[in-house]
mmCIF file of C-alpha atoms and ligand atoms in Angstrom:
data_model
loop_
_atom_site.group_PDB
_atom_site.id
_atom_site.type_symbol
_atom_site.label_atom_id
_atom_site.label_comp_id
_atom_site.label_asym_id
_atom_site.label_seq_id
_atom_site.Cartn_x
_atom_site.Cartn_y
_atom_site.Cartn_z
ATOM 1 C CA UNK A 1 -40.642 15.460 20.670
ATOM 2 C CA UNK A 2 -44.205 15.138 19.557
ATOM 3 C CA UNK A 3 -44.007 11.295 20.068
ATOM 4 C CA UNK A 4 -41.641 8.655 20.538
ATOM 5 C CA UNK A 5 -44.224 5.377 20.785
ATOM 6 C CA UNK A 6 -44.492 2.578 18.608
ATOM 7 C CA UNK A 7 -47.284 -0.309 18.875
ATOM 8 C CA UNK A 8 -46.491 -3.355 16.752
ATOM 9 C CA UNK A 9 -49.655 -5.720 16.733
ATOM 10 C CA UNK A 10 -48.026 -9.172 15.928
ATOM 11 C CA UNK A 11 -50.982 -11.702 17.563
ATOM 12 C CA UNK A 12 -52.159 -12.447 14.594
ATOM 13 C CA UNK A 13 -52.939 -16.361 14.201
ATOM 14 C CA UNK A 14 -50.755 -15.815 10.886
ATOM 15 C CA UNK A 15 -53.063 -18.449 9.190
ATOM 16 C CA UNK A 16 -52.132 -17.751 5.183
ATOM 17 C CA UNK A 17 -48.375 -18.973 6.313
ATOM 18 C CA UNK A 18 -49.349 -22.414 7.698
ATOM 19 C CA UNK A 19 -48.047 -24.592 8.740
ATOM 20 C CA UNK A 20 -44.801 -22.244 8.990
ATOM 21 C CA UNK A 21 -46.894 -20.456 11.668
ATOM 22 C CA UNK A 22 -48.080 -23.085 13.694
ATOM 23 C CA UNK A 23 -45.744 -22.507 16.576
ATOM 24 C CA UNK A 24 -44.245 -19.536 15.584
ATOM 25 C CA UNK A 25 -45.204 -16.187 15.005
ATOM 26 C CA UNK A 26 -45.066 -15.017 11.653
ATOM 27 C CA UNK A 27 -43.572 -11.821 11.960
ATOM 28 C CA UNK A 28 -40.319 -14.108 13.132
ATOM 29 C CA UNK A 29 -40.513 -15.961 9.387
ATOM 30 C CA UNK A 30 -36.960 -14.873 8.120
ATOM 31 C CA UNK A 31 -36.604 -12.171 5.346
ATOM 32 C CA UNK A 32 -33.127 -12.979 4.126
ATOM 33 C CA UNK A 33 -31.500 -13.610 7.633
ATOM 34 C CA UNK A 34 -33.498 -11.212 9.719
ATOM 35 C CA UNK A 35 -37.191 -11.855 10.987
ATOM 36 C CA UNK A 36 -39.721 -9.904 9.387
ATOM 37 C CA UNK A 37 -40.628 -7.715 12.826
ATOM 38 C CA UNK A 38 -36.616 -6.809 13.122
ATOM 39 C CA UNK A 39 -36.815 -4.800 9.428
ATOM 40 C CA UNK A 40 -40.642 -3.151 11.417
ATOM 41 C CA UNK A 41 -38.331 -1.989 14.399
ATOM 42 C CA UNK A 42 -35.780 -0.485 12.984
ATOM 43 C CA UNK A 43 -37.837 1.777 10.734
ATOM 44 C CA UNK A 44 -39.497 2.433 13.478
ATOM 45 C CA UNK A 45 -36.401 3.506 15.482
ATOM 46 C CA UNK A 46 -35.114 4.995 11.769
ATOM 47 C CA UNK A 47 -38.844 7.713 12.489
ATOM 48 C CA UNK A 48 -37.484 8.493 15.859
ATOM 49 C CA UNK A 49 -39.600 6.062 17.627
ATOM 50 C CA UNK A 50 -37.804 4.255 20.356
ATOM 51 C CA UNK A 51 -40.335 2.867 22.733
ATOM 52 C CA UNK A 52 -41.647 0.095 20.692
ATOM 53 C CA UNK A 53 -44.646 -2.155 22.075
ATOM 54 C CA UNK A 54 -44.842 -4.849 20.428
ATOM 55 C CA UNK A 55 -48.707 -6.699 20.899
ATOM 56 C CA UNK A 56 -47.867 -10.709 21.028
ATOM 57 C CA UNK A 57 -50.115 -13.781 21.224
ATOM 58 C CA UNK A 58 -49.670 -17.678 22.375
ATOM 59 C CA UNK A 59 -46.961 -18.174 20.367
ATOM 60 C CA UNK A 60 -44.963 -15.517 21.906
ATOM 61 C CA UNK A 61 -41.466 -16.549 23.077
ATOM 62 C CA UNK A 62 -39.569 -16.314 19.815
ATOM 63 C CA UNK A 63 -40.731 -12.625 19.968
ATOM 64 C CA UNK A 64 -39.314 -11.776 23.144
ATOM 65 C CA UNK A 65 -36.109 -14.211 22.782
ATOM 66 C CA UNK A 66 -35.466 -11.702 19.624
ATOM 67 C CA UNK A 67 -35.251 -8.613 21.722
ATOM 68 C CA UNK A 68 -33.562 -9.845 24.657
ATOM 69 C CA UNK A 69 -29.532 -10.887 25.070
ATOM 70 C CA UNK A 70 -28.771 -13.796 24.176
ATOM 71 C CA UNK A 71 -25.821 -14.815 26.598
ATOM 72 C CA UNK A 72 -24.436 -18.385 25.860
ATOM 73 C CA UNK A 73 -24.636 -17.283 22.097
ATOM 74 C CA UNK A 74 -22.752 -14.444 22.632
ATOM 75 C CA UNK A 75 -20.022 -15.838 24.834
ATOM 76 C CA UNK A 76 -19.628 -18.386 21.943
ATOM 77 C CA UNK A 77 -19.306 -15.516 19.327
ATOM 78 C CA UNK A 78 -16.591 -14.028 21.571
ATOM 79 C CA UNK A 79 -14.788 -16.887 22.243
ATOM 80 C CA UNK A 80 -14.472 -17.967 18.516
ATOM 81 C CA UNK A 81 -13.617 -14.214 17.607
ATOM 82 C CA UNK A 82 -16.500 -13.586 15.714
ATOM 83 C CA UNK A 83 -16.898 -10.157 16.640
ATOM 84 C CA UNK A 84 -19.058 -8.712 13.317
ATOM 85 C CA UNK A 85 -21.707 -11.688 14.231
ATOM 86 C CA UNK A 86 -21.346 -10.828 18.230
ATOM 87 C CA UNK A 87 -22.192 -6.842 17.199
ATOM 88 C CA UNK A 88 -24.734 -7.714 15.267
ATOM 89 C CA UNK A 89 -26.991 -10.088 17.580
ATOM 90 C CA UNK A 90 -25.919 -7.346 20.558
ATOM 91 C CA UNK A 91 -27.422 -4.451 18.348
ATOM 92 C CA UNK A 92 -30.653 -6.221 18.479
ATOM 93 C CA UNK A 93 -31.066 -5.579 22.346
ATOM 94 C CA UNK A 94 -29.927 -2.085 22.092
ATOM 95 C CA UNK A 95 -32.219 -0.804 19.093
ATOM 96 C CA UNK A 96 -35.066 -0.053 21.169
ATOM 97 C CA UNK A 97 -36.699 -0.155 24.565
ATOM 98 C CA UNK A 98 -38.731 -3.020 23.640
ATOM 99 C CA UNK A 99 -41.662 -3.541 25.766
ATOM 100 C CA UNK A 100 -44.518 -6.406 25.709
ATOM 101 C CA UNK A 101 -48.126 -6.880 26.077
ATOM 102 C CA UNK A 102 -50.323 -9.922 25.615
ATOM 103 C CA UNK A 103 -53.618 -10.213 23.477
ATOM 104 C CA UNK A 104 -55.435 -13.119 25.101
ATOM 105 C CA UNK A 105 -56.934 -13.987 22.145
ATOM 106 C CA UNK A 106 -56.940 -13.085 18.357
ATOM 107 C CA UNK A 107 -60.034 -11.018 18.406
ATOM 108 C CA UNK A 108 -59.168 -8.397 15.558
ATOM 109 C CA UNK A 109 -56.407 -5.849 14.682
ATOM 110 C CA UNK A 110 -58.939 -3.025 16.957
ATOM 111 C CA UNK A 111 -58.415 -5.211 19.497
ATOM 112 C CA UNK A 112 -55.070 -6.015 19.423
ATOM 113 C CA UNK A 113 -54.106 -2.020 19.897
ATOM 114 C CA UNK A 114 -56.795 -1.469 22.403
ATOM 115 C CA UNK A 115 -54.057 -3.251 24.560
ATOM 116 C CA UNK A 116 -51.766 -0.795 24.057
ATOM 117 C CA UNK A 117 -53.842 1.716 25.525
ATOM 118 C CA UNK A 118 -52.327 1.638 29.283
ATOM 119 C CA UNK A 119 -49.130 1.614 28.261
ATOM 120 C CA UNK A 120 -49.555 4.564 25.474
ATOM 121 C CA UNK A 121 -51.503 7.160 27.991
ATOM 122 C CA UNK A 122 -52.877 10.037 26.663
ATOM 123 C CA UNK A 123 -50.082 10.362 23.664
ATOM 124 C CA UNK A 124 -50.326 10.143 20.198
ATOM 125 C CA UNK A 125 -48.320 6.714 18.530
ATOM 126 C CA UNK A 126 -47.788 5.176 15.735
ATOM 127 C CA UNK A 127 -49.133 1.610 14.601
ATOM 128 C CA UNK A 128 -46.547 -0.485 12.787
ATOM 129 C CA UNK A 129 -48.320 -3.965 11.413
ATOM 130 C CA UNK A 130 -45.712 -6.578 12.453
ATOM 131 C CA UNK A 131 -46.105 -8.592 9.120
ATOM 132 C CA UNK A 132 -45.305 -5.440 6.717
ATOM 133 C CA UNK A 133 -42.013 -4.482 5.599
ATOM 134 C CA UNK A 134 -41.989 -0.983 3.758
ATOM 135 C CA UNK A 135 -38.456 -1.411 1.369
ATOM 136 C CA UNK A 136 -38.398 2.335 -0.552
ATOM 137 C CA UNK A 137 -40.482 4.637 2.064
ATOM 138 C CA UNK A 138 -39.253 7.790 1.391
ATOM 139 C CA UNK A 139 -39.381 8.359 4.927
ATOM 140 C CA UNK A 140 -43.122 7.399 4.923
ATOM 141 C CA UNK A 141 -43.238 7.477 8.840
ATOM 142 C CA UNK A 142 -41.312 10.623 9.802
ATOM 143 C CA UNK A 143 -43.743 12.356 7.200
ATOM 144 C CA UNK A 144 -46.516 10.898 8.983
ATOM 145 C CA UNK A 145 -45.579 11.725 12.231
ATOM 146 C CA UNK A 146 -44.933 15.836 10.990
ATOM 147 C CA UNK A 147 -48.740 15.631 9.219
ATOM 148 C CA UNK A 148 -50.190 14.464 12.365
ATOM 149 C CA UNK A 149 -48.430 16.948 14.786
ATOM 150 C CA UNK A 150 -48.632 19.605 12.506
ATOM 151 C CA UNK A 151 -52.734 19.287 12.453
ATOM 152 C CA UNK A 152 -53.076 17.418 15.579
ATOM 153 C CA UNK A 153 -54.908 14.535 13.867
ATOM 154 C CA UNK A 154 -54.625 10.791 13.160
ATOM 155 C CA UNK A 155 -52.652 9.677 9.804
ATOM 156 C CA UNK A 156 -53.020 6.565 7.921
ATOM 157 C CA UNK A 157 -50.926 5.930 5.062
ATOM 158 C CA UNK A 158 -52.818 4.909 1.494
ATOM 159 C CA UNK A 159 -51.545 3.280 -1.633
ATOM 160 C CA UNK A 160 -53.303 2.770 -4.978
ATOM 161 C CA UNK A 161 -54.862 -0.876 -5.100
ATOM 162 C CA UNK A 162 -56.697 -2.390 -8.173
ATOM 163 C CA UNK A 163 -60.270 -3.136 -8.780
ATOM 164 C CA UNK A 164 -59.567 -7.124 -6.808
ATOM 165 C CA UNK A 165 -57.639 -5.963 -4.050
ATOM 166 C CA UNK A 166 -60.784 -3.264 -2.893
ATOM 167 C CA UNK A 167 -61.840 -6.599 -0.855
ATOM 168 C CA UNK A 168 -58.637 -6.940 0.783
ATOM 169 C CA UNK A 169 -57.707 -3.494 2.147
ATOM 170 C CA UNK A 170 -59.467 -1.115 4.033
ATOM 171 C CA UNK A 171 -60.614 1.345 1.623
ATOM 172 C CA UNK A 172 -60.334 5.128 2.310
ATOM 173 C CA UNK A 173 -62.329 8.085 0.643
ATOM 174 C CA UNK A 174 -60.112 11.246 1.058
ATOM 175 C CA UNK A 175 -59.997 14.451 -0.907
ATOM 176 C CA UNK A 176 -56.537 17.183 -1.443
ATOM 177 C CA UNK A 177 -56.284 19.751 0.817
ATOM 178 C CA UNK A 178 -55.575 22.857 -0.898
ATOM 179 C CA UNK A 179 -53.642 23.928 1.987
ATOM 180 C CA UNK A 180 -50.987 21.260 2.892
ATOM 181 C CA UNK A 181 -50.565 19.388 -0.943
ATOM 182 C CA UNK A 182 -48.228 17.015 1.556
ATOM 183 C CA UNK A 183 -51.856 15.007 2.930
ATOM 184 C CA UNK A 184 -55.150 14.001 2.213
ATOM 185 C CA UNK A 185 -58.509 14.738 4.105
ATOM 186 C CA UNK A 186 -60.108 11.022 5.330
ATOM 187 C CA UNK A 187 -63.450 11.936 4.607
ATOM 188 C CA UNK A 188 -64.595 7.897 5.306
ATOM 189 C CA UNK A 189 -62.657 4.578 5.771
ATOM 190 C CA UNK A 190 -64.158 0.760 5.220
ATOM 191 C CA UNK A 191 -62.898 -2.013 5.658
ATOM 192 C CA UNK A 192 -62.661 -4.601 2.726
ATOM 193 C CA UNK A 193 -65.348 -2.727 0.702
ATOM 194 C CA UNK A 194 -65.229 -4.919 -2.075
ATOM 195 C CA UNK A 195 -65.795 -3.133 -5.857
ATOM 196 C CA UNK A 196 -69.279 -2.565 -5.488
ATOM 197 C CA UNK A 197 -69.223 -0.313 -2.263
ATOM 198 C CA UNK A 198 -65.456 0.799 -2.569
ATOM 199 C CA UNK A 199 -65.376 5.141 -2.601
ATOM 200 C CA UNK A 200 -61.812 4.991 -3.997
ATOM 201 C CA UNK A 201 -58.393 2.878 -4.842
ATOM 202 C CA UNK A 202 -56.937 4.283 -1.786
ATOM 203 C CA UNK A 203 -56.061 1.207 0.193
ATOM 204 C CA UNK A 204 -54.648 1.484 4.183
ATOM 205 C CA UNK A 205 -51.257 -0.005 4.773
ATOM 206 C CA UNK A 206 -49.997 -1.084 7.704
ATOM 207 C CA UNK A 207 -48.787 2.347 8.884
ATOM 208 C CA UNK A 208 -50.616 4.582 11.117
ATOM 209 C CA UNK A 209 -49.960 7.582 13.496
ATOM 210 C CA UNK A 210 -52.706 7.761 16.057
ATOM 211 C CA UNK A 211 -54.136 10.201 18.538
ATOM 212 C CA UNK A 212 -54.698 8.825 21.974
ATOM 213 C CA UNK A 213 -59.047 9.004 21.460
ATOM 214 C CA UNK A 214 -58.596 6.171 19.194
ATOM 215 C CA UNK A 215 -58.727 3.845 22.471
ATOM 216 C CA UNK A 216 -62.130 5.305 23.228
ATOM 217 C CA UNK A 217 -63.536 4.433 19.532
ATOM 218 C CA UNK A 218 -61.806 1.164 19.905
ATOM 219 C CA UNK A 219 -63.949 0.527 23.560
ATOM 220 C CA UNK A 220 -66.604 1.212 21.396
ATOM 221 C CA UNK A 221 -66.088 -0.925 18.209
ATOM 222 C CA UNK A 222 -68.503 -3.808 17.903
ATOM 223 C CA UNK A 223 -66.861 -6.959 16.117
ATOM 224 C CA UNK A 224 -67.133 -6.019 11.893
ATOM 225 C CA UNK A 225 -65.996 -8.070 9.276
ATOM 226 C CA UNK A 226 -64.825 -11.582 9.851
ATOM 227 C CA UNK A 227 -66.625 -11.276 13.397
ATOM 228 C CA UNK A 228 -63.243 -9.112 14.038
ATOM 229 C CA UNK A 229 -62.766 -6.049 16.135
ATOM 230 C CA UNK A 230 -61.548 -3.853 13.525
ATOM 231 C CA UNK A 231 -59.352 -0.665 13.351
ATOM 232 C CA UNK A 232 -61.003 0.362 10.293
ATOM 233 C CA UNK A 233 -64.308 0.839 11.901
ATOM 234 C CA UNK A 234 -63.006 2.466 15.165
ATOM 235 C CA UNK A 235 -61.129 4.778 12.770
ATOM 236 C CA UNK A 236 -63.964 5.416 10.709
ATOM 237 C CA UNK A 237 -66.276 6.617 13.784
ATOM 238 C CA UNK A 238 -63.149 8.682 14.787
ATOM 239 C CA UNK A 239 -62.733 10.062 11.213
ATOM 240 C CA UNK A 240 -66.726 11.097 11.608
ATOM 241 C CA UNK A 241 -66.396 12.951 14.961
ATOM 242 C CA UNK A 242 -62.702 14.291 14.318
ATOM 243 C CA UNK A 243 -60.320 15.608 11.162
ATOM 244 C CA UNK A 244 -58.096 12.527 10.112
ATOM 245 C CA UNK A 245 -55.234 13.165 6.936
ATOM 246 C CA UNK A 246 -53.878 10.033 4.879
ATOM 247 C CA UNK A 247 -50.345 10.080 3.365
ATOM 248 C CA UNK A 248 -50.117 8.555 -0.135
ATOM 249 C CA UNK A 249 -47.222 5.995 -0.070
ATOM 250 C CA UNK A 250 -45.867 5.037 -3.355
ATOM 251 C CA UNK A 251 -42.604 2.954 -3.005
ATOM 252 C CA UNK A 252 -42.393 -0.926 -2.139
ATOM 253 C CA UNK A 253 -43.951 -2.815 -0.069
ATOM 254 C CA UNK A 254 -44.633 -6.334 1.641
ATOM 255 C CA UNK A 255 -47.342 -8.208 3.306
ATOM 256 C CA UNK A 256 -44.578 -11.258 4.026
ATOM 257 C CA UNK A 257 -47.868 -12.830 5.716
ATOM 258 C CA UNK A 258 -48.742 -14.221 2.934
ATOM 259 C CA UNK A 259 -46.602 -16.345 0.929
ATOM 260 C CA UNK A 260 -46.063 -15.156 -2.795
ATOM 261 C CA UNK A 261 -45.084 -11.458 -1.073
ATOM 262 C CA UNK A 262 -42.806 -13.054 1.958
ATOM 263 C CA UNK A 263 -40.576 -14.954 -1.310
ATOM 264 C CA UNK A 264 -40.657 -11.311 -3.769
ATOM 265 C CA UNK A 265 -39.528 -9.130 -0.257
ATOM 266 C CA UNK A 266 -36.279 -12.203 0.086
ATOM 267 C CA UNK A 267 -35.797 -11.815 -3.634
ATOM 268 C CA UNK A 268 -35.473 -8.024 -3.687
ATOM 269 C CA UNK A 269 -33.821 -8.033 -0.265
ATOM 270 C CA UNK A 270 -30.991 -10.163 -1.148
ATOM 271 C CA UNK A 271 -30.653 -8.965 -4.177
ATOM 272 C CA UNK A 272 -29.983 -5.602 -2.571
ATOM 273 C CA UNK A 273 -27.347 -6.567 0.040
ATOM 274 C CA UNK A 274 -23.868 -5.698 -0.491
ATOM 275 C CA UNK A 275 -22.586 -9.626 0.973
ATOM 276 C CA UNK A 276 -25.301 -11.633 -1.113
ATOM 277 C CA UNK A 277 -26.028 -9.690 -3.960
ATOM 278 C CA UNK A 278 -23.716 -10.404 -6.447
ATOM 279 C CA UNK A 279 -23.767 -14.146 -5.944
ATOM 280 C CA UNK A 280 -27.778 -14.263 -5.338
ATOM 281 C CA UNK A 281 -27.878 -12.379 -8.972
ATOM 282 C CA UNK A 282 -25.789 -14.286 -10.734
ATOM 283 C CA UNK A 283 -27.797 -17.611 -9.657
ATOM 284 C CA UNK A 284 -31.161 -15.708 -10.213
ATOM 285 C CA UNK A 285 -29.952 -14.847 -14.136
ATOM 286 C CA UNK A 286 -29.350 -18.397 -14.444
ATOM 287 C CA UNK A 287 -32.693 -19.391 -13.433
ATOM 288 C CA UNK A 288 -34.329 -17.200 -15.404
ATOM 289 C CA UNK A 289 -32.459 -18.216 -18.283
ATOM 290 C CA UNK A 290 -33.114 -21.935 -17.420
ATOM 291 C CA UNK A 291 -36.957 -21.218 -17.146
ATOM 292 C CA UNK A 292 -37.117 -19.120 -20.314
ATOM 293 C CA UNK A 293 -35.469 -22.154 -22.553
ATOM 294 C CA UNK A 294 -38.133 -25.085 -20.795
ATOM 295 C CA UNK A 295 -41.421 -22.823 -21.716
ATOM 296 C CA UNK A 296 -40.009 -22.350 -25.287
HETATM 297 P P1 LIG B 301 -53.750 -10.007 9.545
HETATM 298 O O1 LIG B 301 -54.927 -9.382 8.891
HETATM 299 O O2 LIG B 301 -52.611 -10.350 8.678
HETATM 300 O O3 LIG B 301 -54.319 -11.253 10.353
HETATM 301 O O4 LIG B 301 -53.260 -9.042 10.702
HETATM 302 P P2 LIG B 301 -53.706 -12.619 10.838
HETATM 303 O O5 LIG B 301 -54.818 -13.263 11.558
HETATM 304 O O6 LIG B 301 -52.441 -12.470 11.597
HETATM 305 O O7 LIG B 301 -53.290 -13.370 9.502
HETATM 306 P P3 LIG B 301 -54.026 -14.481 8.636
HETATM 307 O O8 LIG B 301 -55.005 -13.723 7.788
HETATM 308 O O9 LIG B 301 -54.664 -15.473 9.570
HETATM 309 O O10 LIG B 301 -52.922 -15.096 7.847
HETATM 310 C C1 LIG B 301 -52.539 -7.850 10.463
HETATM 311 C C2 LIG B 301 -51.624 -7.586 11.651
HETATM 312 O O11 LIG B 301 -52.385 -7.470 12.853
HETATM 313 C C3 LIG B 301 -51.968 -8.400 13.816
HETATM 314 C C4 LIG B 301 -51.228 -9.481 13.043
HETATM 315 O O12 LIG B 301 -50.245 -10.110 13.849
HETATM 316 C C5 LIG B 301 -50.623 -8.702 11.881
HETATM 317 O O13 LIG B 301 -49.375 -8.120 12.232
HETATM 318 N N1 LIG B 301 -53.144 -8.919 14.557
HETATM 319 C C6 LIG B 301 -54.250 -9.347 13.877
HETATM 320 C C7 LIG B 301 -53.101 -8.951 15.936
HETATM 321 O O14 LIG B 301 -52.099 -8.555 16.573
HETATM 322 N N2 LIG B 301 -54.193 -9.439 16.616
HETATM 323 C C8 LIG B 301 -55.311 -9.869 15.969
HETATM 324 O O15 LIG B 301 -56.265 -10.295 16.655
HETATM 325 C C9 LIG B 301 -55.333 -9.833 14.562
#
């Protein structure tokens, strides 16, 4: 198997959900009933990717709680016979081997998966940002992970943003590749360009698949933007020194760090499940009625 690692940065300070994230970590904010870093592991594990790091900060604990058994609580769900609950908090521990590593402090995303380096080694792995939940992927990472082996080359995945978000994303000039119609050819990557300085619409999201020299370019980085240690930039020297492909993505997805896209990914989540649906529809046709009739 050309790789089976995962790195999930989720140190973030998490500052555009406050106070939410004031003692907890973001990525634990619920989506529905499951924390927003449970929905990142399992697509993870969905790609084939079963040794999952996940990068944590101060607020940690709620992080590693998550993965771990839970024994009084299941005990409890035994002895009151509530066996689908029971499987369900049990499946947690068993998705992946779940392993830990501490960012001291919040320096920059760069930074964040520099820390991954001893435990990655001299493999290639994917990044997984622990605050973005991909909903219609059409197997986004597994693609990924096939681009990358097949030219032995870092991935990043890209999405069309508009003219205000070029100052918000990490902005990527690529061009086709006769050859392989599947990826792009990273030709240059920025980070937050803005419109001015912006080479294309082709935003980063927070999916990558990584080969092992990215550590070195990290080591390297000086802080960019925001006084940050970016990933962008170490990328950008790697893209400069080294092939690099992007993978257009063009199904949903979520930044549920920030507030407005945390309540649309519950919306379209619950409207989605087979136990809520029906009900959570029903309620959400009568407040759209109810707020059509006031603005008349
Ligand atoms: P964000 O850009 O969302 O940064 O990080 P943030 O600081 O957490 O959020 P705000 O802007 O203050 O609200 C993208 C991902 O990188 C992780 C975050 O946890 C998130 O999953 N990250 C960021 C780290 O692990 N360490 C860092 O130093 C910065």
């Amino acid at each position: 198997m050309f790789t089976n690692k995962a790195v999930i940065p989720a140190a973030g300070l998490g500052t555009r959900f406050l106070p939410a994230t004031k003692a907890q970590p973001k990525e634990m904010i619920p989506i529905v009933d499951k924390p927003a870093i449970q929905y990142v592991v399992e697509e993870a594990v969905a790609a084939g990717l079963t040794d999952v790091l996940i990068v944590t900060g101060r607020n940690k604990r709620a992080l590693e709680d998550h993965f771990d058994r839970a024994f009084e609580l299941e005990a409890e769900l035994a002895r009151t016979g509530k066996t689908e609950l029971l499987q369900q908090v049990q499946a947690i521990t068993t998705l992946a081997h779940v392993h830990f590593v501490r960012q001291g402090q919040a320096l920059g995303l760069g930074h964040a998966v520099g820390h991954a380096h001893h435990h990655i080694g001299d493999n290639f792995f994917a990044v997984l940002l622990g605050d973005d939940i991909v909903v219609h992927d059409n197997h986004l990472l597994a693609r990924m992970i096939t681009t990358s082996e097949r030219h032995e080359t870092s991935v990043v995945a890209v999405q069309e943003v508009s003219d205000d978000d070029l100052d918000r994303y990490g902005i990527v000039d690529a061009v086709a590749d006769p050859n392989d119609p599947e990826s792009l050819i990273v030709r240059d990557l920025a980070e937050k360009p803005g419109k001015a300085k912006a080479r294309s619409h082709l935003g980063i999201i927070g999916r990558y698949v990584l080969s092992p020299s990215i550590f070195d370019y990290i080591a390297a980085t000086k802080p960019g933007r925001g006084g940050e240690i970016q990933l962008t930039d170490a990328l950008n020297a790697q893209a400069h020194d080294a092939p690099m492909r992007a993978i257009r993505f063009t199904g949903r997805r979520y930044d549920v760090g920030a507030k407005a896209d945390a309540l649309r990914a519950s919306v379209e989540l619950a409207a989605s499940r087979a136990d809520l649906g029906a009900e959570f529809k029903s309620f959400l046709r009568d407040f759209v009625a109810a707020m059509n009739d006031e603005t008349l």
